[in-house]
Amino acid sequence: MKKQLLMMGVLLTAAFSFSSCLDSDSSSQTHTFSFGGENCFNIVRDIESGDQLISLNPYYRFEYDFTQGTVDVEMSNVQLASGFGGLSFKLPTMKVSFLSNEGFYSSTETNVTPLNTQSSYVFNTFNLRSIPMLRWYNTDIPVWCLNYTVNNRYQVTMYPTKNNYFGTTIATKTNEVGPAANYSGTETGYVVTLNVKDPSKPTATLYVQNSKFSENMPAVNFYVKDLPVSFDGRGYSLHFEGSTFDIYSTANGKKMDDSSISDLVVEATLTSGANISFKCDLGSSYGSYKISSSLGYFIRVDNSLGNATN
């Protein structure tokens, strides 16, 4: 597992080794990425009225020129208010910097006028952070963090519907069943999917992958589903202190007997990662644990493969 996580860090600093079905010009190191449809949604807040809406199926296109350090951004099916959607914008070329200490490509601009519209539209702020070439187990898991303000009135935040997190999990055993007690490791991965098909009732599902809560515990994959979720423009949150939920096997989708999750709390910030904590009872085979995780989008591992940090 550590080798896989190390590879993710390598891909951040050796981006051009990435091989995929991308539009590319080898002489100028230009790569084009598309992200949209069911992969994301926008949350739009009207600064004047305070109203907030969830806008489905926006589309974004990012063309990076890594030689010149620039990005061209196009977007379509953008909605700014109820009955005011289907907008398309092509922004002028913007500068990109690589934040080596964070692993992100970053572009921040102010007062940007789209090239394809009248001057009535201005992007007063535009903030893009990305890890476009991130992979895990031969699966592309790019990270896109995008927010912008239009005409000093509409604050738009793009939310991916699938969010992958990695980091250190601390597990404290809360009963005497099963092997070992008190464990800290980076084997466990987390995925949070956001479902906004009914914008009036957004929900989330938390997948716990390759979970390892004690030294000798075999990997267990499970999930808890249909959890009401709240959005704040910076990220999302789940707060279920005092509540208990059934958990399901990722392998077959069936409820796991004598197993549950309780006191679940997720605090996610789109630009950095998430903190996840819960209690779980995995039955007589594995025991009960209190879990606390501080997570990012990848894990940094030093040259000796020790001391993984997210």
PDB file of C-alpha atoms in Angstrom:
ATOM      1  CA  MET A   1       0.000   0.000   0.000  1.00  0.00           C
ATOM      2  CA  LYS A   2       2.816   2.411   0.861  1.00  0.00           C
ATOM      3  CA  LYS A   3       4.355   1.793  -2.548  1.00  0.00           C
ATOM      4  CA  GLN A   4       1.079   2.795  -4.185  1.00  0.00           C
ATOM      5  CA  LEU A   5       0.874   5.938  -2.065  1.00  0.00           C
ATOM      6  CA  LEU A   6       4.481   6.769  -2.847  1.00  0.00           C
ATOM      7  CA  MET A   7       3.687   6.457  -6.537  1.00  0.00           C
ATOM      8  CA  MET A   8       0.977   9.108  -6.160  1.00  0.00           C
ATOM      9  CA  GLY A   9       3.563  11.506  -4.780  1.00  0.00           C
ATOM     10  CA  VAL A  10       5.937  10.675  -7.639  1.00  0.00           C
ATOM     11  CA  LEU A  11       3.244  11.545 -10.146  1.00  0.00           C
ATOM     12  CA  LEU A  12       2.936  14.992  -8.644  1.00  0.00           C
ATOM     13  CA  THR A  13       6.561  15.861  -9.338  1.00  0.00           C
ATOM     14  CA  ALA A  14       6.947  13.852 -12.540  1.00  0.00           C
ATOM     15  CA  ALA A  15       3.702  14.842 -14.160  1.00  0.00           C
ATOM     16  CA  PHE A  16       4.866  14.283 -17.691  1.00  0.00           C
ATOM     17  CA  SER A  17       5.341  10.558 -17.111  1.00  0.00           C
ATOM     18  CA  PHE A  18       1.580  10.261 -17.005  1.00  0.00           C
ATOM     19  CA  SER A  19       0.117   8.316 -19.923  1.00  0.00           C
ATOM     20  CA  SER A  20      -3.551   8.685 -20.797  1.00  0.00           C
ATOM     21  CA  CYS A  21      -5.973   9.597 -23.537  1.00  0.00           C
ATOM     22  CA  LEU A  22      -5.178  13.292 -23.360  1.00  0.00           C
ATOM     23  CA  ASP A  23      -4.760  15.841 -26.107  1.00  0.00           C
ATOM     24  CA  SER A  24      -1.051  16.578 -25.995  1.00  0.00           C
ATOM     25  CA  ASP A  25       1.685  18.328 -27.902  1.00  0.00           C
ATOM     26  CA  SER A  26       4.986  16.798 -26.788  1.00  0.00           C
ATOM     27  CA  SER A  27       7.006  19.835 -27.819  1.00  0.00           C
ATOM     28  CA  SER A  28       5.047  22.254 -25.656  1.00  0.00           C
ATOM     29  CA  GLN A  29       3.776  19.863 -22.981  1.00  0.00           C
ATOM     30  CA  THR A  30       0.142  20.813 -23.456  1.00  0.00           C
ATOM     31  CA  HIS A  31      -2.524  18.665 -21.837  1.00  0.00           C
ATOM     32  CA  THR A  32      -6.278  19.073 -21.972  1.00  0.00           C
ATOM     33  CA  PHE A  33      -8.628  17.784 -19.294  1.00  0.00           C
ATOM     34  CA  SER A  34     -12.415  17.764 -19.212  1.00  0.00           C
ATOM     35  CA  PHE A  35     -14.494  17.494 -16.059  1.00  0.00           C
ATOM     36  CA  GLY A  36     -18.233  17.792 -15.723  1.00  0.00           C
ATOM     37  CA  GLY A  37     -21.617  16.183 -16.161  1.00  0.00           C
ATOM     38  CA  GLU A  38     -22.407  13.742 -13.353  1.00  0.00           C
ATOM     39  CA  ASN A  39     -18.842  14.082 -12.048  1.00  0.00           C
ATOM     40  CA  CYS A  40     -19.569  17.435 -10.430  1.00  0.00           C
ATOM     41  CA  PHE A  41     -22.120  20.089  -9.584  1.00  0.00           C
ATOM     42  CA  ASN A  42     -22.033  23.784  -8.722  1.00  0.00           C
ATOM     43  CA  ILE A  43     -23.307  25.447  -5.590  1.00  0.00           C
ATOM     44  CA  VAL A  44     -24.207  29.058  -6.290  1.00  0.00           C
ATOM     45  CA  ARG A  45     -24.818  31.627  -3.554  1.00  0.00           C
ATOM     46  CA  ASP A  46     -26.493  34.917  -4.350  1.00  0.00           C
ATOM     47  CA  ILE A  47     -24.525  37.424  -2.265  1.00  0.00           C
ATOM     48  CA  GLU A  48     -27.344  39.976  -2.328  1.00  0.00           C
ATOM     49  CA  SER A  49     -30.242  37.722  -1.329  1.00  0.00           C
ATOM     50  CA  GLY A  50     -28.358  34.974   0.494  1.00  0.00           C
ATOM     51  CA  ASP A  51     -30.169  32.357  -1.583  1.00  0.00           C
ATOM     52  CA  GLN A  52     -28.286  29.201  -2.505  1.00  0.00           C
ATOM     53  CA  LEU A  53     -28.938  26.750  -5.303  1.00  0.00           C
ATOM     54  CA  ILE A  54     -27.445  23.492  -6.518  1.00  0.00           C
ATOM     55  CA  SER A  55     -26.791  23.502 -10.260  1.00  0.00           C
ATOM     56  CA  LEU A  56     -26.379  20.141 -11.979  1.00  0.00           C
ATOM     57  CA  ASN A  57     -24.172  19.004 -14.864  1.00  0.00           C
ATOM     58  CA  PRO A  58     -21.804  21.909 -15.473  1.00  0.00           C
ATOM     59  CA  TYR A  59     -18.920  21.212 -17.845  1.00  0.00           C
ATOM     60  CA  TYR A  60     -15.341  22.448 -17.537  1.00  0.00           C
ATOM     61  CA  ARG A  61     -12.393  22.199 -19.898  1.00  0.00           C
ATOM     62  CA  PHE A  62      -8.840  22.957 -18.757  1.00  0.00           C
ATOM     63  CA  GLU A  63      -5.956  23.242 -21.218  1.00  0.00           C
ATOM     64  CA  TYR A  64      -2.599  23.387 -19.460  1.00  0.00           C
ATOM     65  CA  ASP A  65       0.602  24.468 -21.150  1.00  0.00           C
ATOM     66  CA  PHE A  66       3.190  23.292 -18.647  1.00  0.00           C
ATOM     67  CA  THR A  67       6.044  24.782 -20.696  1.00  0.00           C
ATOM     68  CA  GLN A  68       4.590  28.284 -20.596  1.00  0.00           C
ATOM     69  CA  GLY A  69       2.980  27.842 -17.162  1.00  0.00           C
ATOM     70  CA  THR A  70      -0.521  28.757 -18.332  1.00  0.00           C
ATOM     71  CA  VAL A  71      -4.056  27.406 -18.355  1.00  0.00           C
ATOM     72  CA  ASP A  72      -7.034  28.132 -20.615  1.00  0.00           C
ATOM     73  CA  VAL A  73     -10.439  27.504 -19.074  1.00  0.00           C
ATOM     74  CA  GLU A  74     -13.791  27.046 -20.759  1.00  0.00           C
ATOM     75  CA  MET A  75     -17.073  26.262 -19.026  1.00  0.00           C
ATOM     76  CA  SER A  76     -20.598  25.546 -20.184  1.00  0.00           C
ATOM     77  CA  ASN A  77     -24.064  24.846 -18.778  1.00  0.00           C
ATOM     78  CA  VAL A  78     -23.338  27.273 -15.965  1.00  0.00           C
ATOM     79  CA  GLN A  79     -26.334  28.445 -13.949  1.00  0.00           C
ATOM     80  CA  LEU A  80     -26.121  31.571 -11.808  1.00  0.00           C
ATOM     81  CA  ALA A  81     -29.732  31.798 -10.592  1.00  0.00           C
ATOM     82  CA  SER A  82     -33.057  30.044 -10.948  1.00  0.00           C
ATOM     83  CA  GLY A  83     -34.170  30.358 -14.578  1.00  0.00           C
ATOM     84  CA  PHE A  84     -30.809  31.877 -15.484  1.00  0.00           C
ATOM     85  CA  GLY A  85     -28.703  29.008 -16.784  1.00  0.00           C
ATOM     86  CA  GLY A  86     -27.102  27.473 -19.844  1.00  0.00           C
ATOM     87  CA  LEU A  87     -24.301  30.022 -19.820  1.00  0.00           C
ATOM     88  CA  SER A  88     -20.913  29.410 -21.460  1.00  0.00           C
ATOM     89  CA  PHE A  89     -17.676  31.245 -20.770  1.00  0.00           C
ATOM     90  CA  LYS A  90     -14.228  31.161 -22.328  1.00  0.00           C
ATOM     91  CA  LEU A  91     -11.663  32.846 -20.121  1.00  0.00           C
ATOM     92  CA  PRO A  92      -8.408  34.434 -21.304  1.00  0.00           C
ATOM     93  CA  THR A  93      -5.149  32.569 -20.752  1.00  0.00           C
ATOM     94  CA  MET A  94      -4.128  32.613 -17.079  1.00  0.00           C
ATOM     95  CA  LYS A  95      -0.838  31.969 -15.308  1.00  0.00           C
ATOM     96  CA  VAL A  96      -0.314  28.737 -13.353  1.00  0.00           C
ATOM     97  CA  SER A  97       2.139  28.044 -10.555  1.00  0.00           C
ATOM     98  CA  PHE A  98       3.103  24.725  -8.992  1.00  0.00           C
ATOM     99  CA  LEU A  99       2.887  24.709  -5.190  1.00  0.00           C
ATOM    100  CA  SER A 100       5.540  22.108  -4.464  1.00  0.00           C
ATOM    101  CA  ASN A 101       4.903  22.124  -0.722  1.00  0.00           C
ATOM    102  CA  GLU A 102       1.208  21.331  -1.314  1.00  0.00           C
ATOM    103  CA  GLY A 103       1.328  19.313  -4.540  1.00  0.00           C
ATOM    104  CA  PHE A 104      -1.203  21.515  -6.368  1.00  0.00           C
ATOM    105  CA  TYR A 105      -1.176  23.530  -9.557  1.00  0.00           C
ATOM    106  CA  SER A 106      -2.717  26.889  -8.747  1.00  0.00           C
ATOM    107  CA  SER A 107      -4.186  29.765 -10.723  1.00  0.00           C
ATOM    108  CA  THR A 108      -5.674  32.850  -9.032  1.00  0.00           C
ATOM    109  CA  GLU A 109      -6.976  35.861 -10.934  1.00  0.00           C
ATOM    110  CA  THR A 110      -9.192  38.881 -10.343  1.00  0.00           C
ATOM    111  CA  ASN A 111     -11.464  40.923 -12.618  1.00  0.00           C
ATOM    112  CA  VAL A 112     -11.357  38.544 -15.573  1.00  0.00           C
ATOM    113  CA  THR A 113     -13.549  39.370 -18.560  1.00  0.00           C
ATOM    114  CA  PRO A 114     -14.625  36.338 -20.626  1.00  0.00           C
ATOM    115  CA  LEU A 115     -13.591  36.371 -24.273  1.00  0.00           C
ATOM    116  CA  ASN A 116     -16.902  35.135 -25.672  1.00  0.00           C
ATOM    117  CA  THR A 117     -19.408  37.392 -23.910  1.00  0.00           C
ATOM    118  CA  GLN A 118     -20.288  41.027 -23.615  1.00  0.00           C
ATOM    119  CA  SER A 119     -18.636  43.125 -20.937  1.00  0.00           C
ATOM    120  CA  SER A 120     -21.685  42.631 -18.672  1.00  0.00           C
ATOM    121  CA  TYR A 121     -19.954  39.570 -17.227  1.00  0.00           C
ATOM    122  CA  VAL A 122     -16.866  39.859 -15.059  1.00  0.00           C
ATOM    123  CA  PHE A 123     -15.235  37.136 -12.973  1.00  0.00           C
ATOM    124  CA  ASN A 124     -14.280  39.259  -9.990  1.00  0.00           C
ATOM    125  CA  THR A 125     -12.409  36.322  -8.475  1.00  0.00           C
ATOM    126  CA  PHE A 126     -11.227  33.056  -9.989  1.00  0.00           C
ATOM    127  CA  ASN A 127      -9.429  30.363  -7.986  1.00  0.00           C
ATOM    128  CA  LEU A 128      -8.347  27.015  -9.426  1.00  0.00           C
ATOM    129  CA  ARG A 129      -6.317  24.386  -7.561  1.00  0.00           C
ATOM    130  CA  SER A 130      -5.739  21.047  -9.231  1.00  0.00           C
ATOM    131  CA  ILE A 131      -3.855  17.775  -9.244  1.00  0.00           C
ATOM    132  CA  PRO A 132      -4.877  16.721 -12.749  1.00  0.00           C
ATOM    133  CA  MET A 133      -2.621  13.659 -13.065  1.00  0.00           C
ATOM    134  CA  LEU A 134      -3.162  11.865  -9.777  1.00  0.00           C
ATOM    135  CA  ARG A 135      -3.574   8.071  -9.950  1.00  0.00           C
ATOM    136  CA  TRP A 136      -4.252   5.266  -7.481  1.00  0.00           C
ATOM    137  CA  TYR A 137      -4.129   1.557  -8.334  1.00  0.00           C
ATOM    138  CA  ASN A 138      -4.159   2.367 -12.071  1.00  0.00           C
ATOM    139  CA  THR A 139      -7.254   4.530 -11.611  1.00  0.00           C
ATOM    140  CA  ASP A 140      -7.280   8.243 -12.397  1.00  0.00           C
ATOM    141  CA  ILE A 141      -8.398  10.265  -9.362  1.00  0.00           C
ATOM    142  CA  PRO A 142      -7.764  13.895 -10.411  1.00  0.00           C
ATOM    143  CA  VAL A 143      -8.428  16.662  -7.928  1.00  0.00           C
ATOM    144  CA  TRP A 144     -10.228  19.808  -9.073  1.00  0.00           C
ATOM    145  CA  CYS A 145     -10.911  22.674  -6.666  1.00  0.00           C
ATOM    146  CA  LEU A 146     -12.620  25.597  -8.374  1.00  0.00           C
ATOM    147  CA  ASN A 147     -14.525  28.637  -7.174  1.00  0.00           C
ATOM    148  CA  TYR A 148     -15.282  31.986  -8.730  1.00  0.00           C
ATOM    149  CA  THR A 149     -17.423  35.091  -8.268  1.00  0.00           C
ATOM    150  CA  VAL A 150     -19.383  36.642 -11.143  1.00  0.00           C
ATOM    151  CA  ASN A 151     -20.462  40.283 -11.210  1.00  0.00           C
ATOM    152  CA  ASN A 152     -19.775  40.674  -7.476  1.00  0.00           C
ATOM    153  CA  ARG A 153     -23.019  38.819  -6.852  1.00  0.00           C
ATOM    154  CA  TYR A 154     -22.816  35.108  -7.619  1.00  0.00           C
ATOM    155  CA  GLN A 155     -20.341  32.951  -5.700  1.00  0.00           C
ATOM    156  CA  VAL A 156     -19.886  29.634  -7.491  1.00  0.00           C
ATOM    157  CA  THR A 157     -18.159  26.593  -6.006  1.00  0.00           C
ATOM    158  CA  MET A 158     -17.664  23.421  -8.013  1.00  0.00           C
ATOM    159  CA  TYR A 159     -18.091  20.185  -6.027  1.00  0.00           C
ATOM    160  CA  PRO A 160     -16.831  16.817  -7.309  1.00  0.00           C
ATOM    161  CA  THR A 161     -19.363  14.053  -6.703  1.00  0.00           C
ATOM    162  CA  LYS A 162     -16.587  11.602  -5.759  1.00  0.00           C
ATOM    163  CA  ASN A 163     -13.919  12.583  -3.246  1.00  0.00           C
ATOM    164  CA  ASN A 164     -10.954  10.305  -2.469  1.00  0.00           C
ATOM    165  CA  TYR A 165      -9.025  10.799   0.778  1.00  0.00           C
ATOM    166  CA  PHE A 166      -5.836   9.316   2.223  1.00  0.00           C
ATOM    167  CA  GLY A 167      -3.954   9.893   5.437  1.00  0.00           C
ATOM    168  CA  THR A 168      -3.312   8.637   8.929  1.00  0.00           C
ATOM    169  CA  THR A 169      -6.038   6.708  10.722  1.00  0.00           C
ATOM    170  CA  ILE A 170      -5.841   6.327  14.484  1.00  0.00           C
ATOM    171  CA  ALA A 171      -7.928   3.448  15.856  1.00  0.00           C
ATOM    172  CA  THR A 172      -8.592   2.891  19.552  1.00  0.00           C
ATOM    173  CA  LYS A 173     -10.084  -0.435  20.543  1.00  0.00           C
ATOM    174  CA  THR A 174     -13.176  -0.063  22.704  1.00  0.00           C
ATOM    175  CA  ASN A 175     -13.754  -3.706  23.696  1.00  0.00           C
ATOM    176  CA  GLU A 176     -11.732  -6.837  24.337  1.00  0.00           C
ATOM    177  CA  VAL A 177     -12.744  -8.825  21.254  1.00  0.00           C
ATOM    178  CA  GLY A 178     -10.209  -9.488  18.502  1.00  0.00           C
ATOM    179  CA  PRO A 179      -6.494  -8.774  18.140  1.00  0.00           C
ATOM    180  CA  ALA A 180      -4.445  -5.810  19.306  1.00  0.00           C
ATOM    181  CA  ALA A 181      -5.472  -2.396  20.601  1.00  0.00           C
ATOM    182  CA  ASN A 182      -4.531   1.156  19.638  1.00  0.00           C
ATOM    183  CA  TYR A 183      -3.269   1.338  16.075  1.00  0.00           C
ATOM    184  CA  SER A 184      -2.048   4.111  13.775  1.00  0.00           C
ATOM    185  CA  GLY A 185      -1.542   3.542  10.065  1.00  0.00           C
ATOM    186  CA  THR A 186      -2.053   4.819   6.527  1.00  0.00           C
ATOM    187  CA  GLU A 187      -3.542   1.696   4.930  1.00  0.00           C
ATOM    188  CA  THR A 188      -7.168   2.812   5.211  1.00  0.00           C
ATOM    189  CA  GLY A 189      -8.595   4.936   2.383  1.00  0.00           C
ATOM    190  CA  TYR A 190     -11.880   6.854   2.339  1.00  0.00           C
ATOM    191  CA  VAL A 191     -14.255   7.864  -0.446  1.00  0.00           C
ATOM    192  CA  VAL A 192     -17.189  10.232  -0.008  1.00  0.00           C
ATOM    193  CA  THR A 193     -19.718  10.376  -2.829  1.00  0.00           C
ATOM    194  CA  LEU A 194     -22.218  13.226  -2.981  1.00  0.00           C
ATOM    195  CA  ASN A 195     -25.680  12.671  -4.452  1.00  0.00           C
ATOM    196  CA  VAL A 196     -27.585  15.812  -5.471  1.00  0.00           C
ATOM    197  CA  LYS A 197     -29.955  14.352  -8.050  1.00  0.00           C
ATOM    198  CA  ASP A 198     -32.672  15.704  -5.783  1.00  0.00           C
ATOM    199  CA  PRO A 199     -31.157  19.111  -4.941  1.00  0.00           C
ATOM    200  CA  SER A 200     -33.644  19.568  -2.098  1.00  0.00           C
ATOM    201  CA  LYS A 201     -32.342  16.454  -0.333  1.00  0.00           C
ATOM    202  CA  PRO A 202     -28.601  16.043  -0.926  1.00  0.00           C
ATOM    203  CA  THR A 203     -27.055  12.928   0.571  1.00  0.00           C
ATOM    204  CA  ALA A 204     -23.628  11.387   0.991  1.00  0.00           C
ATOM    205  CA  THR A 205     -22.200   7.869   1.146  1.00  0.00           C
ATOM    206  CA  LEU A 206     -18.972   7.130   3.021  1.00  0.00           C
ATOM    207  CA  TYR A 207     -16.845   4.214   1.805  1.00  0.00           C
ATOM    208  CA  VAL A 208     -14.106   2.917   4.096  1.00  0.00           C
ATOM    209  CA  GLN A 209     -11.626   0.990   1.972  1.00  0.00           C
ATOM    210  CA  ASN A 210      -8.908  -1.454   2.943  1.00  0.00           C
ATOM    211  CA  SER A 211      -9.700  -0.602   6.567  1.00  0.00           C
ATOM    212  CA  LYS A 212      -7.105  -1.727   9.072  1.00  0.00           C
ATOM    213  CA  PHE A 213      -7.777  -0.821  12.683  1.00  0.00           C
ATOM    214  CA  SER A 214      -5.335  -3.202  14.397  1.00  0.00           C
ATOM    215  CA  GLU A 215      -2.009  -4.815  13.567  1.00  0.00           C
ATOM    216  CA  ASN A 216      -3.396  -8.238  12.650  1.00  0.00           C
ATOM    217  CA  MET A 217      -6.779  -7.188  11.289  1.00  0.00           C
ATOM    218  CA  PRO A 218      -7.395  -8.241   7.664  1.00  0.00           C
ATOM    219  CA  ALA A 219      -8.690  -5.561   5.294  1.00  0.00           C
ATOM    220  CA  VAL A 220     -12.418  -4.877   5.554  1.00  0.00           C
ATOM    221  CA  ASN A 221     -14.325  -2.769   2.990  1.00  0.00           C
ATOM    222  CA  PHE A 222     -17.644  -1.276   4.043  1.00  0.00           C
ATOM    223  CA  TYR A 223     -19.847   1.753   3.572  1.00  0.00           C
ATOM    224  CA  VAL A 224     -22.658   3.734   5.174  1.00  0.00           C
ATOM    225  CA  LYS A 225     -25.179   5.345   2.852  1.00  0.00           C
ATOM    226  CA  ASP A 226     -27.917   7.931   2.373  1.00  0.00           C
ATOM    227  CA  LEU A 227     -26.615  10.429   4.916  1.00  0.00           C
ATOM    228  CA  PRO A 228     -27.980  14.002   4.754  1.00  0.00           C
ATOM    229  CA  VAL A 229     -25.137  16.380   3.954  1.00  0.00           C
ATOM    230  CA  SER A 230     -24.662  20.142   4.358  1.00  0.00           C
ATOM    231  CA  PHE A 231     -22.682  22.494   2.103  1.00  0.00           C
ATOM    232  CA  ASP A 232     -21.095  25.804   3.084  1.00  0.00           C
ATOM    233  CA  GLY A 233     -19.298  26.941  -0.083  1.00  0.00           C
ATOM    234  CA  ARG A 234     -15.910  25.845   1.273  1.00  0.00           C
ATOM    235  CA  GLY A 235     -16.748  22.170   1.592  1.00  0.00           C
ATOM    236  CA  TYR A 236     -19.328  19.914   3.174  1.00  0.00           C
ATOM    237  CA  SER A 237     -20.102  18.366   6.543  1.00  0.00           C
ATOM    238  CA  LEU A 238     -21.818  15.373   8.125  1.00  0.00           C
ATOM    239  CA  HIS A 239     -22.688  15.479  11.824  1.00  0.00           C
ATOM    240  CA  PHE A 240     -24.351  12.463  13.389  1.00  0.00           C
ATOM    241  CA  GLU A 241     -23.271  12.496  16.998  1.00  0.00           C
ATOM    242  CA  GLY A 242     -25.509  10.129  18.938  1.00  0.00           C
ATOM    243  CA  SER A 243     -26.811   8.348  15.819  1.00  0.00           C
ATOM    244  CA  THR A 244     -26.161   4.761  14.747  1.00  0.00           C
ATOM    245  CA  PHE A 245     -26.320   3.395  11.184  1.00  0.00           C
ATOM    246  CA  ASP A 246     -26.120  -0.005   9.522  1.00  0.00           C
ATOM    247  CA  ILE A 247     -23.045  -0.629   7.421  1.00  0.00           C
ATOM    248  CA  TYR A 248     -22.848  -2.572   4.166  1.00  0.00           C
ATOM    249  CA  SER A 249     -20.231  -4.741   2.516  1.00  0.00           C
ATOM    250  CA  THR A 250     -18.597  -3.113  -0.491  1.00  0.00           C
ATOM    251  CA  ALA A 251     -18.109  -6.573  -2.023  1.00  0.00           C
ATOM    252  CA  ASN A 252     -21.790  -7.495  -2.296  1.00  0.00           C
ATOM    253  CA  GLY A 253     -23.833  -4.524  -1.080  1.00  0.00           C
ATOM    254  CA  LYS A 254     -25.402  -6.572   1.708  1.00  0.00           C
ATOM    255  CA  LYS A 255     -25.852  -5.348   5.258  1.00  0.00           C
ATOM    256  CA  MET A 256     -23.102  -6.625   7.525  1.00  0.00           C
ATOM    257  CA  ASP A 257     -24.523  -8.636  10.433  1.00  0.00           C
ATOM    258  CA  ASP A 258     -23.866  -7.383  13.958  1.00  0.00           C
ATOM    259  CA  SER A 259     -22.043  -4.338  12.560  1.00  0.00           C
ATOM    260  CA  SER A 260     -22.748  -0.628  12.756  1.00  0.00           C
ATOM    261  CA  ILE A 261     -21.234   2.842  12.683  1.00  0.00           C
ATOM    262  CA  SER A 262     -22.079   5.642  15.106  1.00  0.00           C
ATOM    263  CA  ASP A 263     -21.145   9.205  16.082  1.00  0.00           C
ATOM    264  CA  LEU A 264     -20.006   9.899  12.525  1.00  0.00           C
ATOM    265  CA  VAL A 265     -18.521  13.325  11.829  1.00  0.00           C
ATOM    266  CA  VAL A 266     -17.045  14.456   8.508  1.00  0.00           C
ATOM    267  CA  GLU A 267     -15.657  17.954   8.010  1.00  0.00           C
ATOM    268  CA  ALA A 268     -14.377  18.410   4.454  1.00  0.00           C
ATOM    269  CA  THR A 269     -12.636  21.405   2.917  1.00  0.00           C
ATOM    270  CA  LEU A 270     -12.477  21.141  -0.867  1.00  0.00           C
ATOM    271  CA  THR A 271      -9.058  22.739  -1.190  1.00  0.00           C
ATOM    272  CA  SER A 272      -7.266  20.466   1.271  1.00  0.00           C
ATOM    273  CA  GLY A 273      -9.064  17.296   2.453  1.00  0.00           C
ATOM    274  CA  ALA A 274     -11.197  16.090   5.333  1.00  0.00           C
ATOM    275  CA  ASN A 275     -11.274  15.075   8.985  1.00  0.00           C
ATOM    276  CA  ILE A 276     -13.351  11.954   9.614  1.00  0.00           C
ATOM    277  CA  SER A 277     -14.205  10.379  12.956  1.00  0.00           C
ATOM    278  CA  PHE A 278     -16.635   7.663  14.037  1.00  0.00           C
ATOM    279  CA  LYS A 279     -17.167   4.636  16.210  1.00  0.00           C
ATOM    280  CA  CYS A 280     -17.673   1.281  14.548  1.00  0.00           C
ATOM    281  CA  ASP A 281     -18.703  -2.161  15.727  1.00  0.00           C
ATOM    282  CA  LEU A 282     -17.471  -4.822  13.316  1.00  0.00           C
ATOM    283  CA  GLY A 283     -18.921  -7.761  15.205  1.00  0.00           C
ATOM    284  CA  SER A 284     -17.259 -10.562  17.087  1.00  0.00           C
ATOM    285  CA  SER A 285     -14.682 -11.181  14.349  1.00  0.00           C
ATOM    286  CA  TYR A 286     -12.983  -7.785  14.554  1.00  0.00           C
ATOM    287  CA  GLY A 287     -14.310  -5.901  17.565  1.00  0.00           C
ATOM    288  CA  SER A 288     -15.251  -2.267  18.176  1.00  0.00           C
ATOM    289  CA  TYR A 289     -13.149   0.823  17.542  1.00  0.00           C
ATOM    290  CA  LYS A 290     -13.090   4.574  17.849  1.00  0.00           C
ATOM    291  CA  ILE A 291     -11.652   6.059  14.656  1.00  0.00           C
ATOM    292  CA  SER A 292     -10.054   9.434  13.980  1.00  0.00           C
ATOM    293  CA  SER A 293      -8.528  10.361  10.602  1.00  0.00           C
ATOM    294  CA  SER A 294      -6.812  13.464   9.267  1.00  0.00           C
ATOM    295  CA  LEU A 295      -6.894  13.196   5.489  1.00  0.00           C
ATOM    296  CA  GLY A 296      -5.689  14.803   2.291  1.00  0.00           C
ATOM    297  CA  TYR A 297      -5.811  13.871  -1.396  1.00  0.00           C
ATOM    298  CA  PHE A 298      -2.520  11.957  -1.279  1.00  0.00           C
ATOM    299  CA  ILE A 299       0.163  10.902   1.187  1.00  0.00           C
ATOM    300  CA  ARG A 300       3.710  12.200   1.138  1.00  0.00           C
ATOM    301  CA  VAL A 301       6.300   9.566   1.972  1.00  0.00           C
ATOM    302  CA  ASP A 302       9.941  10.415   2.627  1.00  0.00           C
ATOM    303  CA  ASN A 303      12.787   8.669   0.791  1.00  0.00           C
ATOM    304  CA  SER A 304      13.028   5.960   3.429  1.00  0.00           C
ATOM    305  CA  LEU A 305       9.315   5.121   3.084  1.00  0.00           C
ATOM    306  CA  GLY A 306       8.764   6.065   6.723  1.00  0.00           C
ATOM    307  CA  ASN A 307       6.694   8.719   8.417  1.00  0.00           C
ATOM    308  CA  ALA A 308       3.896   9.089   5.868  1.00  0.00           C
ATOM    309  CA  THR A 309       2.241  12.473   6.089  1.00  0.00           C
ATOM    310  CA  ASN A 310      -0.764  13.772   4.176  1.00  0.00           C
TER     311      ASN A 310
END
